[in-house]
Amino acid sequence: MNKPVPIIAVDGPSGVGKGTLCQALANHFKWHLLDSGAIYRVLALSAIKQDVALEDESQLVQLALNLPLTFNTDGCEVKVLLNHVDVTKDIRTEQIGGAASKVAAINTVRAALLQRQRDFRQAPGLIADGRDMGSVVFSDAPVKIFLDASAHSRAERRMKQLQDNQNHVKFAQILQEITERDLRDRNRTVAPLKPAIDALIIDTTSLSIQDVFNQSIKYINEKLAL
């Protein structure tokens, strides 16, 4: 009997360092990477480009089922393509992040994208980055990690990231947007943001990415007997 392809599921709210950790883990193990948040962000961007209301459930489902999305993993960075156009930077704005959180709260939209996410499970292994990877999408994953941090520290990180990209932003606005997104993600009726029962929880508020990586690797090696 074939052994299932191993999965490391990493969940948590915006700004805790999931993306950085998952990219580092994918490079370390030479496994595939799924950025599930990017899928919802691309869907939100596609809806805005096509003037589809973020409350229009039926049209959003159709967009989700036919989303021309691909990930280009050549090189060190993962590029997100919509209709073969690189939208990696476009989907990282606060506007698209907020819109993605709204469409992700719709049950039928999540159902439409569920199998698409599961199809990323390919040998030799998968690093899955999201909000419900361990609790819903890959509930059988042998390794589940949940990153968390204070909203204040996450807003500081996000502000620095935006400033580095020459964006002029106000801290109070970023903190408010993060707080509102947290409430929406944690309290939605479908696949709410929460740690899986068997997940390792790491508070990254006062940790460097190297600290988080080291803790994660130690845990992964123990769980997978590497």
PDB file of C-alpha atoms in Angstrom:
ATOM      1  CA  MET A   1       0.000   0.000   0.000  1.00  0.00           C
ATOM      2  CA  ASN A   2       1.341   3.430  -0.985  1.00  0.00           C
ATOM      3  CA  LYS A   3       2.092   5.814   1.859  1.00  0.00           C
ATOM      4  CA  PRO A   4       0.187   9.120   1.633  1.00  0.00           C
ATOM      5  CA  VAL A   5       2.150  12.163   0.538  1.00  0.00           C
ATOM      6  CA  PRO A   6       3.258  13.973   3.724  1.00  0.00           C
ATOM      7  CA  ILE A   7       1.909  17.435   4.432  1.00  0.00           C
ATOM      8  CA  ILE A   8       3.056  20.174   6.786  1.00  0.00           C
ATOM      9  CA  ALA A   9       0.061  22.453   7.420  1.00  0.00           C
ATOM     10  CA  VAL A  10       0.856  25.947   8.684  1.00  0.00           C
ATOM     11  CA  ASP A  11      -2.074  28.141   9.732  1.00  0.00           C
ATOM     12  CA  GLY A  12      -2.541  31.477  11.428  1.00  0.00           C
ATOM     13  CA  PRO A  13      -3.824  35.029  10.949  1.00  0.00           C
ATOM     14  CA  SER A  14      -2.335  37.674   8.683  1.00  0.00           C
ATOM     15  CA  GLY A  15       1.129  38.981   9.547  1.00  0.00           C
ATOM     16  CA  VAL A  16       2.429  36.170  11.765  1.00  0.00           C
ATOM     17  CA  GLY A  17       5.125  35.068   9.325  1.00  0.00           C
ATOM     18  CA  LYS A  18       3.382  32.081   7.715  1.00  0.00           C
ATOM     19  CA  GLY A  19       4.527  32.912   4.216  1.00  0.00           C
ATOM     20  CA  THR A  20       8.165  33.369   5.199  1.00  0.00           C
ATOM     21  CA  LEU A  21       8.192  30.183   7.260  1.00  0.00           C
ATOM     22  CA  CYS A  22       6.483  28.113   4.557  1.00  0.00           C
ATOM     23  CA  GLN A  23       8.864  29.321   1.856  1.00  0.00           C
ATOM     24  CA  ALA A  24      11.814  28.433   4.105  1.00  0.00           C
ATOM     25  CA  LEU A  25      10.357  24.979   4.833  1.00  0.00           C
ATOM     26  CA  ALA A  26       9.668  24.335   1.145  1.00  0.00           C
ATOM     27  CA  ASN A  27      13.258  25.242   0.300  1.00  0.00           C
ATOM     28  CA  HIS A  28      14.606  23.139   3.186  1.00  0.00           C
ATOM     29  CA  PHE A  29      12.690  19.972   2.316  1.00  0.00           C
ATOM     30  CA  LYS A  30      12.479  20.607  -1.468  1.00  0.00           C
ATOM     31  CA  TRP A  31       8.709  20.077  -1.270  1.00  0.00           C
ATOM     32  CA  HIS A  32       5.831  21.728  -3.110  1.00  0.00           C
ATOM     33  CA  LEU A  33       4.262  24.877  -1.682  1.00  0.00           C
ATOM     34  CA  LEU A  34       0.592  25.850  -1.516  1.00  0.00           C
ATOM     35  CA  ASP A  35      -0.220  29.451  -0.603  1.00  0.00           C
ATOM     36  CA  SER A  36      -3.960  29.048  -0.114  1.00  0.00           C
ATOM     37  CA  GLY A  37      -4.382  32.697   0.842  1.00  0.00           C
ATOM     38  CA  ALA A  38      -3.122  33.665  -2.603  1.00  0.00           C
ATOM     39  CA  ILE A  39      -5.968  31.676  -4.163  1.00  0.00           C
ATOM     40  CA  TYR A  40      -8.581  33.712  -2.287  1.00  0.00           C
ATOM     41  CA  ARG A  41      -6.707  36.934  -3.032  1.00  0.00           C
ATOM     42  CA  VAL A  42      -6.626  36.129  -6.754  1.00  0.00           C
ATOM     43  CA  LEU A  43     -10.341  35.350  -6.654  1.00  0.00           C
ATOM     44  CA  ALA A  44     -11.005  38.717  -4.987  1.00  0.00           C
ATOM     45  CA  LEU A  45      -8.812  40.520  -7.533  1.00  0.00           C
ATOM     46  CA  SER A  46     -10.572  38.754 -10.388  1.00  0.00           C
ATOM     47  CA  ALA A  47     -13.971  39.732  -8.968  1.00  0.00           C
ATOM     48  CA  ILE A  48     -12.954  43.384  -8.660  1.00  0.00           C
ATOM     49  CA  LYS A  49     -11.512  43.415 -12.200  1.00  0.00           C
ATOM     50  CA  GLN A  50     -14.759  41.949 -13.571  1.00  0.00           C
ATOM     51  CA  ASP A  51     -17.027  44.185 -11.465  1.00  0.00           C
ATOM     52  CA  VAL A  52     -18.457  41.234  -9.551  1.00  0.00           C
ATOM     53  CA  ALA A  53     -19.831  42.285  -6.168  1.00  0.00           C
ATOM     54  CA  LEU A  54     -18.099  40.630  -3.208  1.00  0.00           C
ATOM     55  CA  GLU A  55     -21.563  39.629  -1.949  1.00  0.00           C
ATOM     56  CA  ASP A  56     -22.653  38.015  -5.246  1.00  0.00           C
ATOM     57  CA  GLU A  57     -22.380  34.381  -4.189  1.00  0.00           C
ATOM     58  CA  SER A  58     -23.363  32.715  -7.463  1.00  0.00           C
ATOM     59  CA  GLN A  59     -20.980  34.751  -9.624  1.00  0.00           C
ATOM     60  CA  LEU A  60     -18.135  34.315  -7.139  1.00  0.00           C
ATOM     61  CA  VAL A  61     -18.633  30.540  -7.222  1.00  0.00           C
ATOM     62  CA  GLN A  62     -18.452  30.574 -11.025  1.00  0.00           C
ATOM     63  CA  LEU A  63     -15.258  32.622 -10.863  1.00  0.00           C
ATOM     64  CA  ALA A  64     -13.821  30.192  -8.312  1.00  0.00           C
ATOM     65  CA  LEU A  65     -14.632  27.147 -10.433  1.00  0.00           C
ATOM     66  CA  ASN A  66     -13.015  28.651 -13.525  1.00  0.00           C
ATOM     67  CA  LEU A  67     -10.214  30.703 -12.015  1.00  0.00           C
ATOM     68  CA  PRO A  68      -7.267  30.798 -14.491  1.00  0.00           C
ATOM     69  CA  LEU A  69      -4.691  30.682 -11.702  1.00  0.00           C
ATOM     70  CA  THR A  70      -1.203  29.190 -11.763  1.00  0.00           C
ATOM     71  CA  PHE A  71       1.829  29.308  -9.474  1.00  0.00           C
ATOM     72  CA  ASN A  72       5.276  29.702 -11.004  1.00  0.00           C
ATOM     73  CA  THR A  73       7.770  28.235  -8.533  1.00  0.00           C
ATOM     74  CA  ASP A  74      10.902  28.708 -10.636  1.00  0.00           C
ATOM     75  CA  GLY A  75      13.698  30.312  -8.647  1.00  0.00           C
ATOM     76  CA  CYS A  76      13.538  31.414  -5.014  1.00  0.00           C
ATOM     77  CA  GLU A  77      10.208  33.248  -5.168  1.00  0.00           C
ATOM     78  CA  VAL A  78       6.744  31.951  -5.941  1.00  0.00           C
ATOM     79  CA  LYS A  79       4.971  34.017  -8.588  1.00  0.00           C
ATOM     80  CA  VAL A  80       1.184  34.066  -8.825  1.00  0.00           C
ATOM     81  CA  LEU A  81      -0.269  34.267 -12.325  1.00  0.00           C
ATOM     82  CA  LEU A  82      -3.829  35.185 -13.302  1.00  0.00           C
ATOM     83  CA  ASN A  83      -4.519  34.504 -16.968  1.00  0.00           C
ATOM     84  CA  HIS A  84      -0.735  34.171 -17.401  1.00  0.00           C
ATOM     85  CA  VAL A  85      -0.205  37.692 -15.996  1.00  0.00           C
ATOM     86  CA  ASP A  86       1.990  38.108 -12.899  1.00  0.00           C
ATOM     87  CA  VAL A  87      -0.250  39.499 -10.123  1.00  0.00           C
ATOM     88  CA  THR A  88       2.047  38.639  -7.209  1.00  0.00           C
ATOM     89  CA  LYS A  89       2.338  42.271  -6.068  1.00  0.00           C
ATOM     90  CA  ASP A  90      -1.227  43.227  -6.974  1.00  0.00           C
ATOM     91  CA  ILE A  91      -2.756  40.689  -4.575  1.00  0.00           C
ATOM     92  CA  ARG A  92      -0.659  41.802  -1.580  1.00  0.00           C
ATOM     93  CA  THR A  93      -2.383  45.130  -1.031  1.00  0.00           C
ATOM     94  CA  GLU A  94      -4.536  45.757   2.035  1.00  0.00           C
ATOM     95  CA  GLN A  95      -7.557  46.307  -0.228  1.00  0.00           C
ATOM     96  CA  ILE A  96      -7.250  42.868  -1.806  1.00  0.00           C
ATOM     97  CA  GLY A  97      -6.487  41.272   1.563  1.00  0.00           C
ATOM     98  CA  GLY A  98      -9.711  42.654   3.002  1.00  0.00           C
ATOM     99  CA  ALA A  99     -11.695  41.612  -0.060  1.00  0.00           C
ATOM    100  CA  ALA A 100     -10.220  38.107   0.088  1.00  0.00           C
ATOM    101  CA  SER A 101     -11.314  37.786   3.708  1.00  0.00           C
ATOM    102  CA  LYS A 102     -14.884  38.645   2.680  1.00  0.00           C
ATOM    103  CA  VAL A 103     -15.130  36.129  -0.165  1.00  0.00           C
ATOM    104  CA  ALA A 104     -13.427  33.463   1.964  1.00  0.00           C
ATOM    105  CA  ALA A 105     -16.287  33.683   4.453  1.00  0.00           C
ATOM    106  CA  ILE A 106     -18.782  32.393   1.869  1.00  0.00           C
ATOM    107  CA  ASN A 107     -19.445  28.671   2.278  1.00  0.00           C
ATOM    108  CA  THR A 108     -20.070  27.865  -1.383  1.00  0.00           C
ATOM    109  CA  VAL A 109     -16.927  29.717  -2.471  1.00  0.00           C
ATOM    110  CA  ARG A 110     -14.802  27.723  -0.030  1.00  0.00           C
ATOM    111  CA  ALA A 111     -16.400  24.500  -1.259  1.00  0.00           C
ATOM    112  CA  ALA A 112     -15.628  25.439  -4.870  1.00  0.00           C
ATOM    113  CA  LEU A 113     -11.942  25.919  -4.057  1.00  0.00           C
ATOM    114  CA  LEU A 114     -11.531  22.943  -1.695  1.00  0.00           C
ATOM    115  CA  GLN A 115     -10.579  20.257  -4.226  1.00  0.00           C
ATOM    116  CA  ARG A 116      -8.368  22.702  -6.081  1.00  0.00           C
ATOM    117  CA  GLN A 117      -6.300  23.119  -2.930  1.00  0.00           C
ATOM    118  CA  ARG A 118      -6.187  19.371  -2.226  1.00  0.00           C
ATOM    119  CA  ASP A 119      -4.856  18.743  -5.725  1.00  0.00           C
ATOM    120  CA  PHE A 120      -1.585  20.397  -4.666  1.00  0.00           C
ATOM    121  CA  ARG A 121      -0.818  17.278  -2.591  1.00  0.00           C
ATOM    122  CA  GLN A 122       1.926  15.766  -4.703  1.00  0.00           C
ATOM    123  CA  ALA A 123       5.140  13.838  -3.981  1.00  0.00           C
ATOM    124  CA  PRO A 124       7.570  14.254  -2.370  1.00  0.00           C
ATOM    125  CA  GLY A 125       5.534  16.423   0.015  1.00  0.00           C
ATOM    126  CA  LEU A 126       3.575  19.651   0.470  1.00  0.00           C
ATOM    127  CA  ILE A 127       3.936  22.724   2.667  1.00  0.00           C
ATOM    128  CA  ALA A 128       0.412  24.170   2.977  1.00  0.00           C
ATOM    129  CA  ASP A 129       0.072  27.799   4.086  1.00  0.00           C
ATOM    130  CA  GLY A 130      -3.328  29.136   5.108  1.00  0.00           C
ATOM    131  CA  ARG A 131      -5.993  29.573   7.736  1.00  0.00           C
ATOM    132  CA  ASP A 132      -7.738  26.187   7.641  1.00  0.00           C
ATOM    133  CA  MET A 133      -5.077  23.882   6.199  1.00  0.00           C
ATOM    134  CA  GLY A 134      -4.758  21.729   9.322  1.00  0.00           C
ATOM    135  CA  SER A 135      -8.334  22.037  10.537  1.00  0.00           C
ATOM    136  CA  VAL A 136     -10.205  21.420   7.256  1.00  0.00           C
ATOM    137  CA  VAL A 137      -8.354  21.125   3.946  1.00  0.00           C
ATOM    138  CA  PHE A 138      -5.676  18.658   5.101  1.00  0.00           C
ATOM    139  CA  SER A 139      -7.090  17.459   8.399  1.00  0.00           C
ATOM    140  CA  ASP A 140      -5.044  14.251   8.036  1.00  0.00           C
ATOM    141  CA  ALA A 141      -1.720  16.143   7.811  1.00  0.00           C
ATOM    142  CA  PRO A 142       0.866  14.506  10.096  1.00  0.00           C
ATOM    143  CA  VAL A 143       2.314  17.917  11.014  1.00  0.00           C
ATOM    144  CA  LYS A 144       0.179  20.910  11.937  1.00  0.00           C
ATOM    145  CA  ILE A 145       1.594  24.234  13.094  1.00  0.00           C
ATOM    146  CA  PHE A 146      -0.393  27.310  14.102  1.00  0.00           C
ATOM    147  CA  LEU A 147       1.399  30.661  14.243  1.00  0.00           C
ATOM    148  CA  ASP A 148      -0.074  33.540  16.221  1.00  0.00           C
ATOM    149  CA  ALA A 149       1.016  37.008  17.377  1.00  0.00           C
ATOM    150  CA  SER A 150      -0.479  40.146  18.848  1.00  0.00           C
ATOM    151  CA  ALA A 151      -2.405  42.365  16.451  1.00  0.00           C
ATOM    152  CA  HIS A 152      -0.116  45.276  17.345  1.00  0.00           C
ATOM    153  CA  SER A 153       3.070  43.425  16.391  1.00  0.00           C
ATOM    154  CA  ARG A 154       1.487  42.160  13.167  1.00  0.00           C
ATOM    155  CA  ALA A 155       0.452  45.692  12.228  1.00  0.00           C
ATOM    156  CA  GLU A 156       4.014  46.896  12.834  1.00  0.00           C
ATOM    157  CA  ARG A 157       5.402  44.180  10.554  1.00  0.00           C
ATOM    158  CA  ARG A 158       2.856  44.949   7.858  1.00  0.00           C
ATOM    159  CA  MET A 159       3.577  48.670   8.027  1.00  0.00           C
ATOM    160  CA  LYS A 160       7.305  48.075   7.615  1.00  0.00           C
ATOM    161  CA  GLN A 161       6.653  45.765   4.669  1.00  0.00           C
ATOM    162  CA  LEU A 162       4.484  48.364   2.941  1.00  0.00           C
ATOM    163  CA  GLN A 163       6.958  51.163   3.639  1.00  0.00           C
ATOM    164  CA  ASP A 164       9.758  49.052   2.160  1.00  0.00           C
ATOM    165  CA  ASN A 165       7.646  48.831  -1.001  1.00  0.00           C
ATOM    166  CA  GLN A 166       7.286  52.618  -1.109  1.00  0.00           C
ATOM    167  CA  ASN A 167       3.692  52.630   0.106  1.00  0.00           C
ATOM    168  CA  HIS A 168       2.545  55.467   2.365  1.00  0.00           C
ATOM    169  CA  VAL A 169       0.347  54.043   5.094  1.00  0.00           C
ATOM    170  CA  LYS A 170      -0.931  54.915   8.545  1.00  0.00           C
ATOM    171  CA  PHE A 171      -0.379  52.539  11.442  1.00  0.00           C
ATOM    172  CA  ALA A 172      -3.859  53.085  12.906  1.00  0.00           C
ATOM    173  CA  GLN A 173      -5.479  52.131   9.609  1.00  0.00           C
ATOM    174  CA  ILE A 174      -3.421  48.945   9.264  1.00  0.00           C
ATOM    175  CA  LEU A 175      -4.159  47.929  12.860  1.00  0.00           C
ATOM    176  CA  GLN A 176      -7.885  48.499  12.318  1.00  0.00           C
ATOM    177  CA  GLU A 177      -7.874  46.441   9.097  1.00  0.00           C
ATOM    178  CA  ILE A 178      -6.011  43.570  10.778  1.00  0.00           C
ATOM    179  CA  THR A 179      -8.371  43.622  13.752  1.00  0.00           C
ATOM    180  CA  GLU A 180     -11.442  43.592  11.504  1.00  0.00           C
ATOM    181  CA  ARG A 181     -10.009  40.768   9.380  1.00  0.00           C
ATOM    182  CA  ASP A 182      -9.251  38.749  12.511  1.00  0.00           C
ATOM    183  CA  LEU A 183     -12.826  39.111  13.727  1.00  0.00           C
ATOM    184  CA  ARG A 184     -14.183  38.079  10.335  1.00  0.00           C
ATOM    185  CA  ASP A 185     -11.833  35.105   9.962  1.00  0.00           C
ATOM    186  CA  ARG A 186     -12.184  33.807  13.527  1.00  0.00           C
ATOM    187  CA  ASN A 187     -15.974  34.169  13.683  1.00  0.00           C
ATOM    188  CA  ARG A 188     -17.107  32.986  10.253  1.00  0.00           C
ATOM    189  CA  THR A 189     -19.460  30.011  10.349  1.00  0.00           C
ATOM    190  CA  VAL A 190     -17.458  27.987   7.809  1.00  0.00           C
ATOM    191  CA  ALA A 191     -13.867  26.909   8.553  1.00  0.00           C
ATOM    192  CA  PRO A 192     -13.164  29.624  11.129  1.00  0.00           C
ATOM    193  CA  LEU A 193      -9.553  30.517  11.845  1.00  0.00           C
ATOM    194  CA  LYS A 194      -8.480  28.371  14.795  1.00  0.00           C
ATOM    195  CA  PRO A 195      -5.705  25.910  15.635  1.00  0.00           C
ATOM    196  CA  ALA A 196      -6.317  22.256  14.820  1.00  0.00           C
ATOM    197  CA  ILE A 197      -6.651  20.192  17.993  1.00  0.00           C
ATOM    198  CA  ASP A 198      -3.306  18.517  17.377  1.00  0.00           C
ATOM    199  CA  ALA A 199      -1.395  21.593  16.170  1.00  0.00           C
ATOM    200  CA  LEU A 200       1.790  23.016  17.662  1.00  0.00           C
ATOM    201  CA  ILE A 201       1.035  26.650  18.560  1.00  0.00           C
ATOM    202  CA  ILE A 202       3.891  29.144  18.262  1.00  0.00           C
ATOM    203  CA  ASP A 203       3.486  32.763  19.391  1.00  0.00           C
ATOM    204  CA  THR A 204       5.762  34.733  17.070  1.00  0.00           C
ATOM    205  CA  THR A 205       5.243  38.134  18.741  1.00  0.00           C
ATOM    206  CA  SER A 206       8.756  38.239  20.208  1.00  0.00           C
ATOM    207  CA  LEU A 207      10.464  35.685  17.958  1.00  0.00           C
ATOM    208  CA  SER A 208      12.668  36.121  14.911  1.00  0.00           C
ATOM    209  CA  ILE A 209      11.870  34.113  11.800  1.00  0.00           C
ATOM    210  CA  GLN A 210      14.973  32.023  12.540  1.00  0.00           C
ATOM    211  CA  ASP A 211      13.586  31.198  16.006  1.00  0.00           C
ATOM    212  CA  VAL A 212      10.262  30.164  14.465  1.00  0.00           C
ATOM    213  CA  PHE A 213      12.018  28.112  11.790  1.00  0.00           C
ATOM    214  CA  ASN A 214      14.188  26.327  14.368  1.00  0.00           C
ATOM    215  CA  GLN A 215      11.185  25.446  16.568  1.00  0.00           C
ATOM    216  CA  SER A 216       9.257  24.226  13.535  1.00  0.00           C
ATOM    217  CA  ILE A 217      12.081  22.075  12.179  1.00  0.00           C
ATOM    218  CA  LYS A 218      12.620  20.439  15.569  1.00  0.00           C
ATOM    219  CA  TYR A 219       8.909  19.619  15.805  1.00  0.00           C
ATOM    220  CA  ILE A 220       8.672  18.401  12.201  1.00  0.00           C
ATOM    221  CA  ASN A 221      11.678  16.113  12.568  1.00  0.00           C
ATOM    222  CA  GLU A 222      10.111  14.569  15.676  1.00  0.00           C
ATOM    223  CA  LYS A 223       6.683  14.097  14.093  1.00  0.00           C
ATOM    224  CA  LEU A 224       7.982  12.663  10.814  1.00  0.00           C
ATOM    225  CA  ALA A 225      10.888  10.775  12.416  1.00  0.00           C
ATOM    226  CA  LEU A 226      13.376  12.442  10.083  1.00  0.00           C
TER     227      LEU A 226
END
